[in-house]
Each structure stands twice: as C-alpha cells, then as structure tokens.
Coordinates of C-alpha atoms in Angstrom, one line a residue:
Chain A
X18 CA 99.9 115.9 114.4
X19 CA 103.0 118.0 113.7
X20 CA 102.3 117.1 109.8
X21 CA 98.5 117.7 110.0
X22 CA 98.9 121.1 107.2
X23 CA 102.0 122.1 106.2
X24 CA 103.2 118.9 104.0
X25 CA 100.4 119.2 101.5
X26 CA 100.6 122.6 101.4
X27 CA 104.6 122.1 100.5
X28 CA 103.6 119.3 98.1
X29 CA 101.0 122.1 96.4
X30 CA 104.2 124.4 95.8
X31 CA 106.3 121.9 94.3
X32 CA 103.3 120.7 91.8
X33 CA 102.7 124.4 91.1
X34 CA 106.7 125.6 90.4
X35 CA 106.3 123.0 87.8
X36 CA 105.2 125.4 84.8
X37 CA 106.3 123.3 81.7
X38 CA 104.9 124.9 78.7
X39 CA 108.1 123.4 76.9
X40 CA 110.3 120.6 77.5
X41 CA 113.6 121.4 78.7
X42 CA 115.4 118.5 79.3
X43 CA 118.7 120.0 81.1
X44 CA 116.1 121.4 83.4
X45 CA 114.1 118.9 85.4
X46 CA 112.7 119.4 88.8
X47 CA 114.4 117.1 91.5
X48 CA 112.0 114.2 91.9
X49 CA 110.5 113.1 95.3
X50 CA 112.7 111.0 97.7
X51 CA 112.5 107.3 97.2
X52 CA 110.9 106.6 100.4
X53 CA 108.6 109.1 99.9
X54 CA 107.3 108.2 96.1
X55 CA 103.6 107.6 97.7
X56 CA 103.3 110.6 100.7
X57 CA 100.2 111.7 99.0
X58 CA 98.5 107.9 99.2
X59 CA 99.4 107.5 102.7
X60 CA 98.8 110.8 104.3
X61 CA 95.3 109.7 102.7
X62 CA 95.3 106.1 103.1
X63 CA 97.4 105.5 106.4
X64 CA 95.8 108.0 108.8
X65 CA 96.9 106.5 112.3
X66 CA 93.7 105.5 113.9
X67 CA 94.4 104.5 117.7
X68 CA 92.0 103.1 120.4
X69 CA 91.4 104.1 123.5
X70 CA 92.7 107.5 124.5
X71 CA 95.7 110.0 123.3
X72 CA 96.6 113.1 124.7
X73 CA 100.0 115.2 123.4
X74 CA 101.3 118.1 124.9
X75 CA 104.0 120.1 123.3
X76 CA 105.8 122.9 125.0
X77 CA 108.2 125.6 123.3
X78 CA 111.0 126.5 125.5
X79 CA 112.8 128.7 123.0
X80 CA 112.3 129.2 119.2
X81 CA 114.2 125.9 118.3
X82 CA 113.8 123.6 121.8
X83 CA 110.5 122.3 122.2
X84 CA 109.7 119.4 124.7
X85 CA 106.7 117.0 124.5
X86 CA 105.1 114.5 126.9
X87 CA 102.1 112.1 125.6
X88 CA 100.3 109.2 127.0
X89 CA 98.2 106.7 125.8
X90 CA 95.5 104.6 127.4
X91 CA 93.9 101.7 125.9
X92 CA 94.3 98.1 124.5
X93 CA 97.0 96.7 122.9
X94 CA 96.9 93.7 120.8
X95 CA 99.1 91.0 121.3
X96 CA 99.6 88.6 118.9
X97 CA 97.6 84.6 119.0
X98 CA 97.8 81.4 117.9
X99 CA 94.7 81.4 116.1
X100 CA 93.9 84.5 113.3
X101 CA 90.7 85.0 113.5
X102 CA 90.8 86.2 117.4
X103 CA 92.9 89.2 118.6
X104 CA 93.8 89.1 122.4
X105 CA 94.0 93.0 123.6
X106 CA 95.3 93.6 127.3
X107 CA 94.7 97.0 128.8
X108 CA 98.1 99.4 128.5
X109 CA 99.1 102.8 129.5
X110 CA 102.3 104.5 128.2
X111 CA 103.7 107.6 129.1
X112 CA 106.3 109.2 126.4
X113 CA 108.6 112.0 126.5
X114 CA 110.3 113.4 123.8
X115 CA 112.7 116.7 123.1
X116 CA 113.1 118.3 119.8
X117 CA 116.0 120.2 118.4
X118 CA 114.5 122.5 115.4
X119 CA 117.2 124.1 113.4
X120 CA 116.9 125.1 109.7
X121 CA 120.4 122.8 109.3
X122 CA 119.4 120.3 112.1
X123 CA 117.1 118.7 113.6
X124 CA 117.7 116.4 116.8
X125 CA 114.4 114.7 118.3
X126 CA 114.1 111.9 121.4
X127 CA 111.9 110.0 122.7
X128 CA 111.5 107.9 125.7
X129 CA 108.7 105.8 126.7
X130 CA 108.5 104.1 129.9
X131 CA 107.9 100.6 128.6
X132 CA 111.9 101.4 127.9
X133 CA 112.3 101.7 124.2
X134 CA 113.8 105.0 123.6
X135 CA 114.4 106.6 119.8
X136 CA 116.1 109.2 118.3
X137 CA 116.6 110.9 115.1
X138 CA 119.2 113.3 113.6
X139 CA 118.9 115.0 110.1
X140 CA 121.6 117.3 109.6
X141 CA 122.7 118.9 106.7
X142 CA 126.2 118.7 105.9
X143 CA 125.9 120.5 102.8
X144 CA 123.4 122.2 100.9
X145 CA 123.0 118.8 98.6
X146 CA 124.3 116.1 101.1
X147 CA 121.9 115.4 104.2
X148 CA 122.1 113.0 107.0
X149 CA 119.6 110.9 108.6
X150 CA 120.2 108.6 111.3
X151 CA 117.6 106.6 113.8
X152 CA 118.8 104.6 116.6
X153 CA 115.7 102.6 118.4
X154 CA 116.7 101.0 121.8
X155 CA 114.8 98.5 123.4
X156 CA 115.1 96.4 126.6
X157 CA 114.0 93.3 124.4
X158 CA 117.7 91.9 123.3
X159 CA 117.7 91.5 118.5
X160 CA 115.4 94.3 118.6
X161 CA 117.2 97.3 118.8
X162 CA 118.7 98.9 115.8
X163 CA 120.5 101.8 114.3
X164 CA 120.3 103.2 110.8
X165 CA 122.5 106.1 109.1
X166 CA 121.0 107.6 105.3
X167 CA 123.1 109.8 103.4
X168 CA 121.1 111.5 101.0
X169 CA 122.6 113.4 98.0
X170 CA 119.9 115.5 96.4
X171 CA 121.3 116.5 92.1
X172 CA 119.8 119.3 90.2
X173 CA 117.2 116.3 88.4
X174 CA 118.0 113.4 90.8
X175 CA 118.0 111.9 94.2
X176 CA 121.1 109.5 95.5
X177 CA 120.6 108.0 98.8
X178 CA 123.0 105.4 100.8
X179 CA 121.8 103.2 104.0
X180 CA 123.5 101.7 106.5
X181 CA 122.2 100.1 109.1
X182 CA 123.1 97.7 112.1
X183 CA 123.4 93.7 111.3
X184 CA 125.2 94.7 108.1
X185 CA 122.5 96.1 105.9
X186 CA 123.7 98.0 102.6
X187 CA 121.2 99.7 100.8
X188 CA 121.1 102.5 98.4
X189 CA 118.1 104.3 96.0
X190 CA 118.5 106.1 93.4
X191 CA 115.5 108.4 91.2
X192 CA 115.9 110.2 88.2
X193 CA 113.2 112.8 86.9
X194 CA 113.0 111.3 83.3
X195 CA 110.3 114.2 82.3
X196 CA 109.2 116.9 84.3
X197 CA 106.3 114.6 85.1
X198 CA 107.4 111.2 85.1
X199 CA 110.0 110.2 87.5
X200 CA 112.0 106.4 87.6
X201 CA 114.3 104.8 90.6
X202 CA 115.9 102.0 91.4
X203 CA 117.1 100.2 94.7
X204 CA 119.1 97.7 95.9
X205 CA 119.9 96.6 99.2
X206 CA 121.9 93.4 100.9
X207 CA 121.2 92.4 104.6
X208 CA 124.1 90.4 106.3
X209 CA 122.2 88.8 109.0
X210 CA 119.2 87.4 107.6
X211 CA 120.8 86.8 104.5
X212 CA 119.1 88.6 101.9
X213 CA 119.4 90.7 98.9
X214 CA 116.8 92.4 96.5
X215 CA 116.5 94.8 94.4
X216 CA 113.3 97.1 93.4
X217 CA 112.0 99.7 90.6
X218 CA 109.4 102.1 91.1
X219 CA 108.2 105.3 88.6
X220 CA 106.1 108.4 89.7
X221 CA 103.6 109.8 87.7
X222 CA 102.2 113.5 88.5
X223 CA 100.9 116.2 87.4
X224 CA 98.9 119.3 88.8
X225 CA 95.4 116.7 89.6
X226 CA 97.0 113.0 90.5
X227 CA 99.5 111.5 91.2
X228 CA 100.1 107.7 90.1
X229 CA 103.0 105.4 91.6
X230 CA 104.0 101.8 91.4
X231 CA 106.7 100.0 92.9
X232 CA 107.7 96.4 92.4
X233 CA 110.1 94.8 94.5
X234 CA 112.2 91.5 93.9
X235 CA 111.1 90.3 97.2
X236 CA 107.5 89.5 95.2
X237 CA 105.6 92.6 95.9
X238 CA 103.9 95.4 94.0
X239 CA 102.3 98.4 95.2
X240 CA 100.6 101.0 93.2
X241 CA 98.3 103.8 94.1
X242 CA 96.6 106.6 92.4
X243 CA 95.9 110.0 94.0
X244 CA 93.5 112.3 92.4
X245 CA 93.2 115.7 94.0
X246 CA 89.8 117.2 93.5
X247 CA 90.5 120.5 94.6
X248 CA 93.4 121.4 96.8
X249 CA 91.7 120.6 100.7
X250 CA 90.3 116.9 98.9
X251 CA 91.7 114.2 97.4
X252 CA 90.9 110.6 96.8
X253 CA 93.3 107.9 96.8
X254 CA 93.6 104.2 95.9
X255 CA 96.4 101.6 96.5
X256 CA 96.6 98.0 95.4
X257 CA 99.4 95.6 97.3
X258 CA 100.1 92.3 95.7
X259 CA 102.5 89.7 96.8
X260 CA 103.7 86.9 94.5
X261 CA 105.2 84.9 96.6
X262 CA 102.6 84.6 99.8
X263 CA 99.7 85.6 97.0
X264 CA 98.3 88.4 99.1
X265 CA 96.5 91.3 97.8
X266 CA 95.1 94.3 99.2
X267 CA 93.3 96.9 98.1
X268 CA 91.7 100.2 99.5
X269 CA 90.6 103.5 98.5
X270 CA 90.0 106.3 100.6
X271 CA 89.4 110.2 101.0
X272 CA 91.0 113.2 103.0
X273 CA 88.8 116.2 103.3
X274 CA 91.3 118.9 104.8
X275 CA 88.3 122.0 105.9
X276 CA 89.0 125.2 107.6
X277 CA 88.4 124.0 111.4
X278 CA 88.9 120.4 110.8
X279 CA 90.6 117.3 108.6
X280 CA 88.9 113.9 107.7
X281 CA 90.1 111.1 106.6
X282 CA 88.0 107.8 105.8
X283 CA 89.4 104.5 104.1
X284 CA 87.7 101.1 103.5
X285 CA 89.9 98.3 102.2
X286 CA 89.3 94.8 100.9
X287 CA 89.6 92.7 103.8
X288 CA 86.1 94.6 105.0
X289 CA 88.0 97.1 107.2
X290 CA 86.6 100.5 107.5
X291 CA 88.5 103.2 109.4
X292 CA 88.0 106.7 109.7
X293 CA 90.3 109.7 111.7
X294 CA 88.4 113.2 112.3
X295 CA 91.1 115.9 114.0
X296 CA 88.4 118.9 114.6
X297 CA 90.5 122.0 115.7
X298 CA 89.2 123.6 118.4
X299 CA 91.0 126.4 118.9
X300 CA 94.6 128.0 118.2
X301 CA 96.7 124.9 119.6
X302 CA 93.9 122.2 120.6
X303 CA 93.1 119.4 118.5
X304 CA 90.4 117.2 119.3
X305 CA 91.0 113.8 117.5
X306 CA 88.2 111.1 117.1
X307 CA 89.5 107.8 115.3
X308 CA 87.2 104.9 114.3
X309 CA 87.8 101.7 112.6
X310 CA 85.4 98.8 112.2
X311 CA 86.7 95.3 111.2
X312 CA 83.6 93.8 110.1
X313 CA 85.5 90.0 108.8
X314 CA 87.1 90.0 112.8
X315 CA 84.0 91.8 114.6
X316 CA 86.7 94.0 115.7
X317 CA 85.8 97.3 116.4
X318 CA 88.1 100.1 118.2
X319 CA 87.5 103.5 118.6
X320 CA 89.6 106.4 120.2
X321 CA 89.8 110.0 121.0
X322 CA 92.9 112.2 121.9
X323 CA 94.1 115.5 122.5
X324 CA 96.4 117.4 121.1
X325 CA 97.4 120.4 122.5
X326 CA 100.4 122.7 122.1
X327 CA 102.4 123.3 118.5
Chain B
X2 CA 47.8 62.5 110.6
X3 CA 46.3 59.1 110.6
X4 CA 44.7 59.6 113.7
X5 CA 42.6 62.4 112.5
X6 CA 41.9 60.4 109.3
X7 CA 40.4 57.7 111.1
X8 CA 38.2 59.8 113.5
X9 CA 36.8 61.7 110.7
X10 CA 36.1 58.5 109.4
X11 CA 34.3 57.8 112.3
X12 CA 31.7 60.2 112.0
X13 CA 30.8 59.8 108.7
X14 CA 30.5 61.8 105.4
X15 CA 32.0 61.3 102.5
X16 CA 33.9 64.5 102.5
X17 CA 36.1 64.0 105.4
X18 CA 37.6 61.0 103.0
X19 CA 37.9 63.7 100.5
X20 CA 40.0 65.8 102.5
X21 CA 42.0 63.6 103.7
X22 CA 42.6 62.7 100.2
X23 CA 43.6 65.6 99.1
X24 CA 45.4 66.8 102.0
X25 CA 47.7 63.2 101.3
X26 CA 47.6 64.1 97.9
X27 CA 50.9 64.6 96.1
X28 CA 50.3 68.2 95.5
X29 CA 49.5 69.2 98.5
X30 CA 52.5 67.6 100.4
X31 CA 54.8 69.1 97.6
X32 CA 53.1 72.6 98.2
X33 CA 53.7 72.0 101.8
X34 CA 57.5 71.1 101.4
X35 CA 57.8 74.1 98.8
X36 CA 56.0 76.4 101.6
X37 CA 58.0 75.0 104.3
X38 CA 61.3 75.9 101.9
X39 CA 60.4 78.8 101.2
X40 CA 60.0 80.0 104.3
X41 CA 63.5 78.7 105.2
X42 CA 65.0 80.9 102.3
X43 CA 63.4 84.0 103.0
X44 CA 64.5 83.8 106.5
X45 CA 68.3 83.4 105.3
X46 CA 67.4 85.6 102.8
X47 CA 65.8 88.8 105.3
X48 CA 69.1 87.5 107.8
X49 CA 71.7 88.1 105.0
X50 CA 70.2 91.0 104.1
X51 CA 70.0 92.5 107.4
X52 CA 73.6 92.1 108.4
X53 CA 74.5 93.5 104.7
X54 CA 72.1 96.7 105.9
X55 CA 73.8 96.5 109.5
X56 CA 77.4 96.4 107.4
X57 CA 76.3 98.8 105.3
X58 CA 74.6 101.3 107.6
X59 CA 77.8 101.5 110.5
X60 CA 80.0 102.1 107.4
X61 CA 78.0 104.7 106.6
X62 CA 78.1 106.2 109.8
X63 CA 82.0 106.0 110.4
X64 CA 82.9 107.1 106.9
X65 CA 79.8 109.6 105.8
X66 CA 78.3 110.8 108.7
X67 CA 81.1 112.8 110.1
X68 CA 82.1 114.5 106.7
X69 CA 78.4 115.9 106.1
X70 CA 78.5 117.1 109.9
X71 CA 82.4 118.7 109.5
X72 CA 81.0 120.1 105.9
X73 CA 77.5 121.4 106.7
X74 CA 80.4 123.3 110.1
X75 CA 82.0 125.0 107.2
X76 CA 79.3 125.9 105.4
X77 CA 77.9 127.9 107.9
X78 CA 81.5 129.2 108.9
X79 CA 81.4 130.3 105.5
X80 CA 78.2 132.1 105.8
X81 CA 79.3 133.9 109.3
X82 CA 82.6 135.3 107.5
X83 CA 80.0 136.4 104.4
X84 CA 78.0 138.1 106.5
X85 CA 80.5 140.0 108.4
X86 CA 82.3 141.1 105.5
X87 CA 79.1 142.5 104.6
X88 CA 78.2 144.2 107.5
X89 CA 81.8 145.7 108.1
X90 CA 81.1 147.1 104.7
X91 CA 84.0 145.4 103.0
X92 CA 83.8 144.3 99.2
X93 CA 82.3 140.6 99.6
X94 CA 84.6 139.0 96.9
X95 CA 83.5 135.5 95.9
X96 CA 87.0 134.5 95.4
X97 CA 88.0 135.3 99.2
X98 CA 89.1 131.9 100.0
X99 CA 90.5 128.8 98.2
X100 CA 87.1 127.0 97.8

C-alpha cells in the first residue's frame, strides 16, 4: 500500500529529466536497476489480489519510527496431488512489523505469528555504493535464508553483487547504451543445488512505453510492453515462455490511477481474470476490494481490506 | 409403430396405408433423424454459448464494471471542484489538473 503513488510519480521524473534533443554519449542517464527492468509491467500486471480479509494499521511514533500491525483472515491454498483441484483451509495471521526510515537507512521487521520473521536493511554506505540485505527465518528447517546485495550505481551504469546463504554468487550488471535503450547482463552460481546461469535483458523507453525482454539460460523469456496513455493510465502486456518445460503465459492488463481511487484489472491466458480496486476514503483509509475469477479451475476468490494509517 | 399400422389397417381406408407409407418412408425417417440432430446441436450450441455469455459477462463485471463506477466518481468530483471555483469567483482554468 506504501507504494500505492509515489513510485510512478518518481518513475514520471526520471522519464521527464530525460530531454535529449542531441545525443551525448559521455552523458547517459543511469539506467533502472536490474531487478527492477519491468516495475512499470508489474505494478500493472502483478497487483496483489488476496481473499478473504486484510486490515493494516501503521502508526508513526516519531518522524523516522513507524510501527505496523496487520492481520489476515481467509483461505489459504495448500498445495494437491491432483492440478485441477485446489484444497484451501481457513487461516488467520497476525503480523507485526517496525520500520526504521532514514534518508541513508532504512531498517524494517516483520514478525508473523505462524513464526517466520523477515527483515531488511538498505543502507547507504556511500553516495554510489548501497546495501541491501534480507534475512527470512522460518520454523520450517532448508527454508530460511539470508541475502546481502551490494549495489554500485556509475554515472551511465548499474553494478550489483549478491550473496546469499547456501553459497549463491550472483552479480548484474546494465549499461545505458542510448539515452533510451538500456542492456544488462547476469550471472549467478548456486552451490547447493548446483546450478549456474547466466541471463541478458534490454530496456526500451521513452516518454509513452516502455518495452523489456529478458532471456535467461535457465530456458525462459519474458517480455512486456507498457504503454502509458496519459500519466494516471497505462496498459501493459507481458509474455513468459519457457523452453525447457514449454510453458507460456501471456496477459495484458490496465491500471487507472484517479483522484480518490486506483484500479487495476488483468486477464491472462490461462482464463484468469483478476482485478484490485484501492478507493481512498479519506486522508489515511484505504478501502481495498480485490477479485479474481479462475474460470479453467472454477476458482473464484474475492477479498476486501483496510488500510489505514501512512 | 407397427402396432398402430395394423390397427389402422383394421378400420379400413386406403389412406391410413398411405400414411403409414410415408411416415416409413426413407425421407421422412431421415427428416426425423436430421430433426432429432438438430435439436441435439442447438442445445450444445445455446449451452456453449451460454457459459461463453456467463464467462464473458462476470469478466465484464470484475474488470469494467468498477472502472466506469470509479470514473463516472471523478467525473462528478471534477464537476463539484468546477463549480466551486466558479462560485468562489476564481479564474476556472481548464488546465487546473493533470487530466
């Protein structure tokens, strides 16, 4: 909910401080983060619908400590033998989380009470060299992990290092090639699962769409296309193909951001239609409605949720 | 079938053996098997088209329905802020907000 207006609004900015009326090519614009190549496609594409009911609260104690408590009530799916039937057992989950905002650092926890707990650090330890870490701890033994990113941000490039738990080596790197078209690279190496790969992706924007496409050595390729009809709509479509297990996905969708309200709507090729509405309210209450309607599984879950406090 | 033949039979009248002629004739019974198929494939044909309509129609209301309702809201919020500005006296620009 936290990114419900500012990060289009920042990605607006960056498009617009773009002004290229001549090449310069000792002066490119840093390009978007590797991980982030598609934000545009999936804050369109991969709203989070939910089912069954939501409710945030978010307290500020002081300008940069906030605290937060959620719960969710509803079904869970757990996976079966056969695919065609989900099983969904009735949950409840109460989190808590604490946030650290500081223009240098940011420190955020969460704890839920079926005892997986998560935190996340991003400190910068210079103005060009940032660090991310995420530790997840569960009570289920394999599944708990830990991951540090060092990311080096150049005047026309991005360098980023990974290091996770069960020996995983990975690092990006993505190079503005024009001050349009942007090309990366990534490699990683997993110790426990044994398991290299290595992947290329190039970005394509300008003022109106954005275009991505990403192909991987593990056999998959992604691309989308963004168009943004004005600034408060866009459309977006995504293709996912895998080589190896021949599975491919497709799915357009639209985000209307209005004055009181945001909706976003998707349908994708395995007959799945989903659709998030966040209405504001009033300063600091969000009313969320999610639907999505499986019509190959006759699986249909709806939610609502509140959001209040931010 | 043959019941009925030989009762009409019975009574006499050579047009009851007509009849039954033509209703064992071979285009009759065709008719009859094309009729009887033909109802079969309309009823796939009205069910297939009903749960395309019933696909169709709660798409429609999950993905359209809400974004005319939340647009036709701003609309109107639009209007409300129009008219305000006018009655407060202030220059009504059209280019007061992004849209």
């Amino acid at each position: 909910m936290a990114d419900l207006f500012p990060p289009l609004a920042t990605a607006q900015i960056d498009a617009k401080t773009k002004v290229d009326e001549k090449v310069d090519y000792s002066n490119l614009p840093c390009p978007v983060p590797y991980e982030e190549l598609h934000r545009e496609a999936i804050m369109t594409l991969k709203a989070d619908n939910f089912e069954g009911l939501r409710f945030d609260f978010s307290k500020g104690l002081s300008q940069k400590f906030s605290l937060s408590h959620s719960v969710m009530m509803g079904p869970t799916e757990v996976p079966s033998q056969s695919p065609d039937t989900t099983i969904k057992i009735p949950t409840a989950h109460y989190e808590f989380g604490a946030n650290y905002y500081d223009p240098k650092l940011v420190l955020m926890g969460r704890v839920m009470t079926d005892g997986r707990l998560n935190a996340r650090v991003k400190a910068d330890l210079t103005d060009k060299l940032i660090l991310k870490a995420n530790a997840l701890l569960t009570n289920e033994p394999h599944m708990s992990h830990a991951m540090f990113n060092f990311d080096y941000m150049g005047s026309d490039y991005r360098a980023q290092l990974q290091l996770g738990n069960s020996a995983l080596i990975g690092a990006t790197y993505i190079q503005s090639v024009t001050p349009r078209l942007s090309l990366g690279g990534e490699v990683f190496w997993a110790g426990v699962p044994r398991k290299s790969g290595i992947g290329y992706a190039a970005r394509y924007e300008t003022d109106k769409m954005v275009a991505t496409a990403q192909v991987a050595s593990i056999g998959s390729l992604s691309m989308n296309y963004v168009q943004k009809i004005s600034d408060k709509v866009s459309l977006a479509t995504d293709f996912v193909y895998n080589y190896f297990s021949r599975d491919v996905a497709a799915s357009v969708g639209y985000d209307y951001i209005l004055r009181q309200s945001r909706v976003r709507g998707k349908i994708d090729s395995n007959g799945v239609a989903s659709a998030l509405l966040e209405e504001r309210l009033s300063m600091g209450l969000n009313f969320l409605l999610s639907a999505e309607l499986d019509h190959k599984k006759k699986d249909y879950k709806f939610g609502f949720g509140l959001t209040v406090g931010q | 079938m043959a019941k009925r033949i030989g009762g009409a039979g019975k009574s006499g009248g050579g047009d009851s053996n007509i009849l039954a002629w033509i209703s064992n004739s071979e285009i009759v019974s065709q008719g009859r098997r094309a009729a009887g198929d033909a109802v079969g494939v309309s009823k796939k044909l009205i069910w297939s088209t009903g749960k395309a309509a019933w696909i169709a129609g709660t798409t429609f209301l999950i993905l359209v329905v809400p974004l005319i309702i939340e647009m036709d809201r701003e609309a109107q919020l639009n209007e409300i802020d129009l008219q305000q500005a006018s009655l407060l006296g202030a220059p009504a620009s059209p280019v007061q907000r992004g849209m």
